[in-house]
CSV table of C-alpha atoms in Angstrom, one decimal:
chain,number,residue,atom,x,y,z
A,176,ASP,CA,-8.1,8.0,-9.2
A,177,CYS,CA,-6.8,9.2,-5.6
A,178,GLN,CA,-4.0,6.6,-6.2
A,179,ARG,CA,-3.5,7.1,-9.8
A,180,ARG,CA,-3.2,10.9,-9.2
A,181,TYR,CA,-0.8,10.7,-6.2
A,182,LEU,CA,1.6,8.4,-8.1
A,183,ALA,CA,1.5,10.9,-10.9
A,184,GLN,CA,2.5,13.4,-8.5
A,185,PHE,CA,4.9,11.6,-6.5
A,186,VAL,CA,7.1,10.6,-9.5
A,187,GLN,CA,7.3,14.2,-10.9
A,188,HIS,CA,7.9,15.5,-7.4
A,189,ARG,CA,11.0,17.7,-7.4
A,190,ASN,CA,13.6,17.2,-4.8
A,191,ARG,CA,14.2,20.6,-3.2
A,192,TYR,CA,17.8,19.7,-2.5
A,193,THR,CA,19.0,18.4,-5.7
A,194,GLY,CA,16.6,20.1,-7.9
A,195,SER,CA,15.9,16.9,-9.3
A,196,ARG,CA,12.4,15.1,-10.0
A,197,TYR,CA,12.2,11.7,-8.6
A,198,MET,CA,11.7,10.1,-11.9
A,199,ASP,CA,14.8,11.8,-13.3
A,200,ASP,CA,16.8,11.3,-10.1
A,201,PRO,CA,19.8,8.8,-11.0
A,202,ALA,CA,19.9,7.5,-7.3
A,203,VAL,CA,16.5,6.0,-7.9
A,204,ILE,CA,16.5,3.0,-9.9
A,205,ALA,CA,12.7,1.9,-10.2
A,206,PHE,CA,9.3,2.6,-8.5
A,207,GLU,CA,7.1,0.0,-6.6
A,208,VAL,CA,3.6,1.4,-6.9
A,209,ILE,CA,2.2,-0.3,-3.8
A,210,ASN,CA,3.1,-1.8,-0.6
A,211,GLU,CA,1.7,-5.1,0.5
A,212,PRO,CA,-1.6,-4.8,-1.1
A,213,ARG,CA,-4.5,-7.1,0.1
A,214,TYR,CA,-7.8,-7.7,-1.7
A,215,PRO,CA,-10.9,-9.6,-0.7
A,216,SER,CA,-10.6,-13.3,-1.4
A,217,ASP,CA,-13.4,-13.3,-3.9
A,218,THR,CA,-11.3,-10.6,-6.0
A,219,PRO,CA,-10.8,-12.1,-9.6
A,220,ASP,CA,-7.3,-11.6,-11.0
A,221,ARG,CA,-9.0,-9.8,-13.8
A,222,LEU,CA,-9.8,-7.0,-11.4
A,223,VAL,CA,-6.5,-7.1,-9.9
A,224,THR,CA,-4.8,-6.9,-13.2
A,225,GLU,CA,-6.9,-3.9,-14.2
A,226,TYR,CA,-5.9,-2.4,-10.9
A,227,ILE,CA,-2.3,-2.9,-11.4
A,228,ASN,CA,-2.4,-1.2,-14.9
A,229,ALA,CA,-4.1,1.4,-13.7
A,230,LEU,CA,-1.6,2.3,-11.2
A,231,VAL,CA,1.4,1.4,-13.8
A,232,GLY,CA,-0.2,3.3,-16.2
A,233,ALA,CA,-0.3,6.5,-14.1
A,234,VAL,CA,3.4,6.4,-13.4
A,235,LYS,CA,4.2,5.8,-17.1
A,236,GLU,CA,1.9,8.5,-18.3
A,237,ALA,CA,3.5,11.1,-16.2
A,238,GLY,CA,6.6,10.5,-18.3
A,239,CYS,CA,8.7,8.1,-16.0
A,240,THR,CA,10.8,5.9,-18.0
A,241,LYS,CA,12.3,3.8,-15.0
A,242,PRO,CA,11.1,0.3,-14.3
A,243,VAL,CA,7.9,-0.1,-12.5
A,244,PHE,CA,7.3,-3.1,-10.0
A,245,TYR,CA,4.1,-4.4,-8.3
A,246,ASN,CA,4.5,-6.1,-4.9
A,247,CYS,CA,3.2,-9.7,-4.7
A,248,SER,CA,3.4,-10.4,-1.1
A,249,GLY,CA,-0.2,-11.1,-0.9
A,250,GLY,CA,-0.1,-13.4,-4.1
A,251,ARG,CA,-1.6,-12.5,-6.9
A,252,MET,CA,1.3,-13.6,-9.4
A,253,GLU,CA,-1.0,-14.6,-12.2
A,254,ALA,CA,-2.5,-11.1,-12.0
A,255,ALA,CA,0.7,-9.5,-12.2
A,256,GLY,CA,2.0,-11.6,-15.1
A,257,ALA,CA,-0.9,-10.8,-17.0
A,258,SER,CA,-0.3,-7.1,-17.1
A,259,GLU,CA,1.6,-6.2,-20.3
A,260,ILE,CA,2.6,-3.0,-19.1
A,261,LEU,CA,4.2,-4.1,-15.5
A,262,ASP,CA,7.8,-4.3,-15.7
A,263,GLY,CA,8.5,-6.3,-12.7
A,264,VAL,CA,7.1,-8.0,-9.2
A,265,THR,CA,8.8,-7.6,-5.8
A,266,LEU,CA,8.7,-10.0,-2.8
A,267,GLY,CA,10.0,-9.9,0.8
A,268,TRP,CA,11.0,-12.8,3.0
A,269,TYR,CA,11.8,-13.4,6.5
A,270,PRO,CA,13.0,-17.0,6.8
A,271,THR,CA,13.3,-16.9,10.9
A,272,GLY,CA,10.2,-15.3,11.4
A,273,LEU,CA,9.3,-11.7,12.7
A,274,VAL,CA,9.3,-10.3,16.2
A,275,ASN,CA,10.1,-13.3,17.9
A,276,GLY,CA,10.9,-11.2,21.0
A,277,MET,CA,14.0,-12.9,21.8
A,278,MET,CA,17.4,-13.6,20.3
A,279,LEU,CA,17.5,-17.1,18.1
A,280,LYS,CA,20.7,-18.6,19.0
A,281,GLU,CA,20.1,-21.9,17.3
A,282,ASN,CA,21.5,-22.6,13.8
A,283,GLN,CA,19.2,-21.2,11.3
A,284,LEU,CA,21.1,-22.0,7.9
A,285,PHE,CA,18.7,-24.9,7.1
A,286,LYS,CA,15.7,-22.4,6.6
A,287,VAL,CA,17.7,-20.6,3.6
A,288,ASP,CA,18.1,-23.4,1.1
A,289,ASP,CA,16.2,-22.0,-1.7
A,290,PHE,CA,13.8,-19.2,-2.5
A,291,PRO,CA,11.3,-20.7,-5.2
A,292,ASP,CA,8.6,-18.1,-5.0
A,293,PHE,CA,10.1,-16.1,-7.9
A,294,ARG,CA,10.6,-19.3,-10.3
A,295,ASN,CA,6.5,-18.9,-10.5
A,296,PRO,CA,5.9,-19.7,-14.4
A,297,ALA,CA,3.1,-16.6,-14.2
A,298,ILE,CA,5.9,-14.1,-13.5
A,299,ALA,CA,8.7,-15.4,-15.9
A,300,GLY,CA,8.8,-12.7,-18.1
A,301,LYS,CA,8.9,-9.9,-15.4
A,302,ALA,CA,12.0,-8.5,-13.5
A,303,LYS,CA,12.2,-9.6,-10.0
A,304,MET,CA,13.2,-7.6,-6.7
A,305,VAL,CA,13.2,-8.3,-3.1
A,306,TYR,CA,11.6,-5.4,-1.3
A,307,GLU,CA,12.7,-6.3,2.2
A,308,PHE,CA,14.3,-9.2,4.0
A,309,ASP,CA,16.4,-10.0,7.2
A,310,ALA,CA,17.3,-12.9,9.3
A,311,ALA,CA,15.1,-11.1,12.0
A,312,ASP,CA,16.3,-11.9,15.6
A,313,VAL,CA,19.8,-13.5,14.5
A,314,HIS,CA,22.4,-11.7,16.1
A,315,GLY,CA,25.1,-14.1,14.6
A,316,SER,CA,26.9,-12.9,11.2
A,317,TYR,CA,26.4,-16.1,9.2
A,318,MET,CA,23.0,-15.9,7.5
A,319,TYR,CA,23.3,-12.9,5.0
A,320,PRO,CA,25.6,-14.8,2.4
A,321,ALA,CA,23.3,-17.7,2.4
A,322,ILE,CA,20.1,-15.7,2.2
A,323,ALA,CA,21.8,-13.9,-1.0
A,324,ARG,CA,22.5,-17.1,-2.5
A,325,ALA,CA,19.0,-18.4,-1.6
A,326,PHE,CA,17.8,-15.3,-3.7
A,327,ARG,CA,20.0,-15.8,-6.6
A,328,SER,CA,18.7,-19.3,-6.7
A,329,GLY,CA,15.1,-18.1,-7.0
A,330,GLY,CA,16.2,-15.9,-9.8
A,331,ALA,CA,16.3,-12.5,-8.1
A,332,GLN,CA,18.2,-9.6,-9.6
A,333,ILE,CA,17.9,-6.7,-6.7
A,334,ILE,CA,17.7,-7.3,-2.9
A,335,ASN,CA,16.9,-4.5,-0.2
A,336,GLN,CA,17.4,-5.3,3.4
A,337,PHE,CA,14.7,-4.0,6.0
A,338,GLN,CA,16.6,-1.3,8.2
A,339,TYR,CA,15.6,1.7,9.7
A,340,ASP,CA,18.4,2.1,12.3
A,341,PRO,CA,19.2,5.7,13.1
A,342,LEU,CA,22.6,5.9,15.3
A,343,CYS,CA,20.7,7.4,18.1
A,344,ILE,CA,18.8,4.1,19.0
A,345,ALA,CA,21.1,1.8,16.8
A,346,ALA,CA,22.1,-0.1,20.1
A,347,THR,CA,18.7,-1.8,20.3
A,348,ASN,CA,16.7,-0.5,17.5
A,349,LYS,CA,13.6,0.3,19.5
A,350,ASN,CA,11.6,1.1,16.5
A,351,TRP,CA,11.9,-2.4,15.0
A,352,GLN,CA,13.8,-4.5,17.7
A,353,THR,CA,13.7,-7.5,15.7
A,354,HIS,CA,16.3,-6.1,13.1
A,355,CYS,CA,19.8,-5.0,14.2
A,356,LEU,CA,22.4,-4.2,11.6
A,357,ASN,CA,24.9,-1.3,12.2
A,358,LEU,CA,28.5,-1.0,11.6
A,359,LEU,CA,28.9,0.5,15.1
A,360,TYR,CA,27.0,-1.9,17.0
A,361,THR,CA,27.0,-5.2,15.1
A,362,PRO,CA,30.4,-5.1,13.0
A,363,GLY,CA,30.4,-8.7,12.5
A,364,LYS,CA,26.9,-8.4,10.5
A,365,ALA,CA,28.1,-5.3,8.7
A,366,VAL,CA,30.7,-7.2,7.4
A,367,SER,CA,28.6,-10.4,6.5
A,368,PHE,CA,26.3,-7.9,4.8
A,369,ALA,CA,29.3,-6.9,2.5
A,370,VAL,CA,30.1,-10.3,2.1
A,371,ALA,CA,26.6,-10.9,1.0
A,372,ALA,CA,26.7,-8.4,-1.7
A,373,GLU,CA,29.7,-9.7,-3.3
A,374,ALA,CA,28.1,-13.3,-3.2
A,375,PHE,CA,25.0,-12.3,-4.7
A,376,ARG,CA,26.9,-10.2,-7.6
A,377,GLU,CA,28.9,-13.6,-8.1
A,378,THR,CA,26.4,-16.2,-7.7
A,379,PRO,CA,24.6,-17.2,-11.1
A,380,ARG,CA,20.9,-16.8,-11.2
A,381,LEU,CA,18.6,-19.8,-11.2
A,382,ARG,CA,21.6,-21.9,-9.9
A,383,ARG,CA,20.6,-24.4,-7.3
A,384,TRP,CA,23.2,-25.5,-4.4
A,385,GLY,CA,21.0,-28.5,-2.8
A,386,ALA,CA,20.0,-28.6,0.9
A,387,TYR,CA,21.7,-27.9,4.0
A,388,PRO,CA,24.7,-28.6,4.8
A,389,ASP,CA,25.8,-28.7,0.9
A,390,SER,CA,24.2,-25.5,0.5
A,391,CYS,CA,26.9,-24.0,2.9
A,392,ARG,CA,29.5,-24.2,0.0
A,393,PHE,CA,28.6,-22.1,-3.3
A,394,GLY,CA,31.2,-20.6,-5.4
A,395,GLU,CA,33.9,-18.8,-3.4
A,396,CYS,CA,31.7,-18.4,-0.5
A,397,ARG,CA,31.5,-20.5,2.7
A,398,VAL,CA,29.1,-20.0,5.4
A,399,SER,CA,29.0,-21.9,9.1
């Protein structure tokens, strides 16, 4: 009940600067009802589906008409797929690991041939969004277009990169030193990210491009 009440209040909260409620704001495309949920191992999918329905129902009963997503980073895709009122699922990906504590200078392209998780038949009827990703600790500018291609091969429709990088600490991003993407300090990576956005838009969903190095050539894009 606490979570349901919070979600209902959240989507109805009015932005003091724009005057819009979050659920009416044109800049908000969707809502994810919970981030990275975890359950005891003996929790049956039936109960997880009931939980998902309770959270999603609270958002929709508040009058929200935007798509509502559930985070499947902890698995439970079967439970999410069984929810008839859930619009979509979210997943994240860190193919190079996270917080390695050093810069990864070796070629990492062989790690991003494909992203098959979204092709799970249990969620075939759900929209698919990536809630966070990065080529963590890779300072080179070659990874983002390849990751975009892998996500499209898996069937992703929207992808969001993890970045909390205020300008005052952007040289090192001490909040999350494993991430570093900023137009001022990593302009090559910023351009790569823009290229990746175009590659994502132009690459067909669910088409696979083979294993590395064949996957380095897809559509009009080349990575090296």
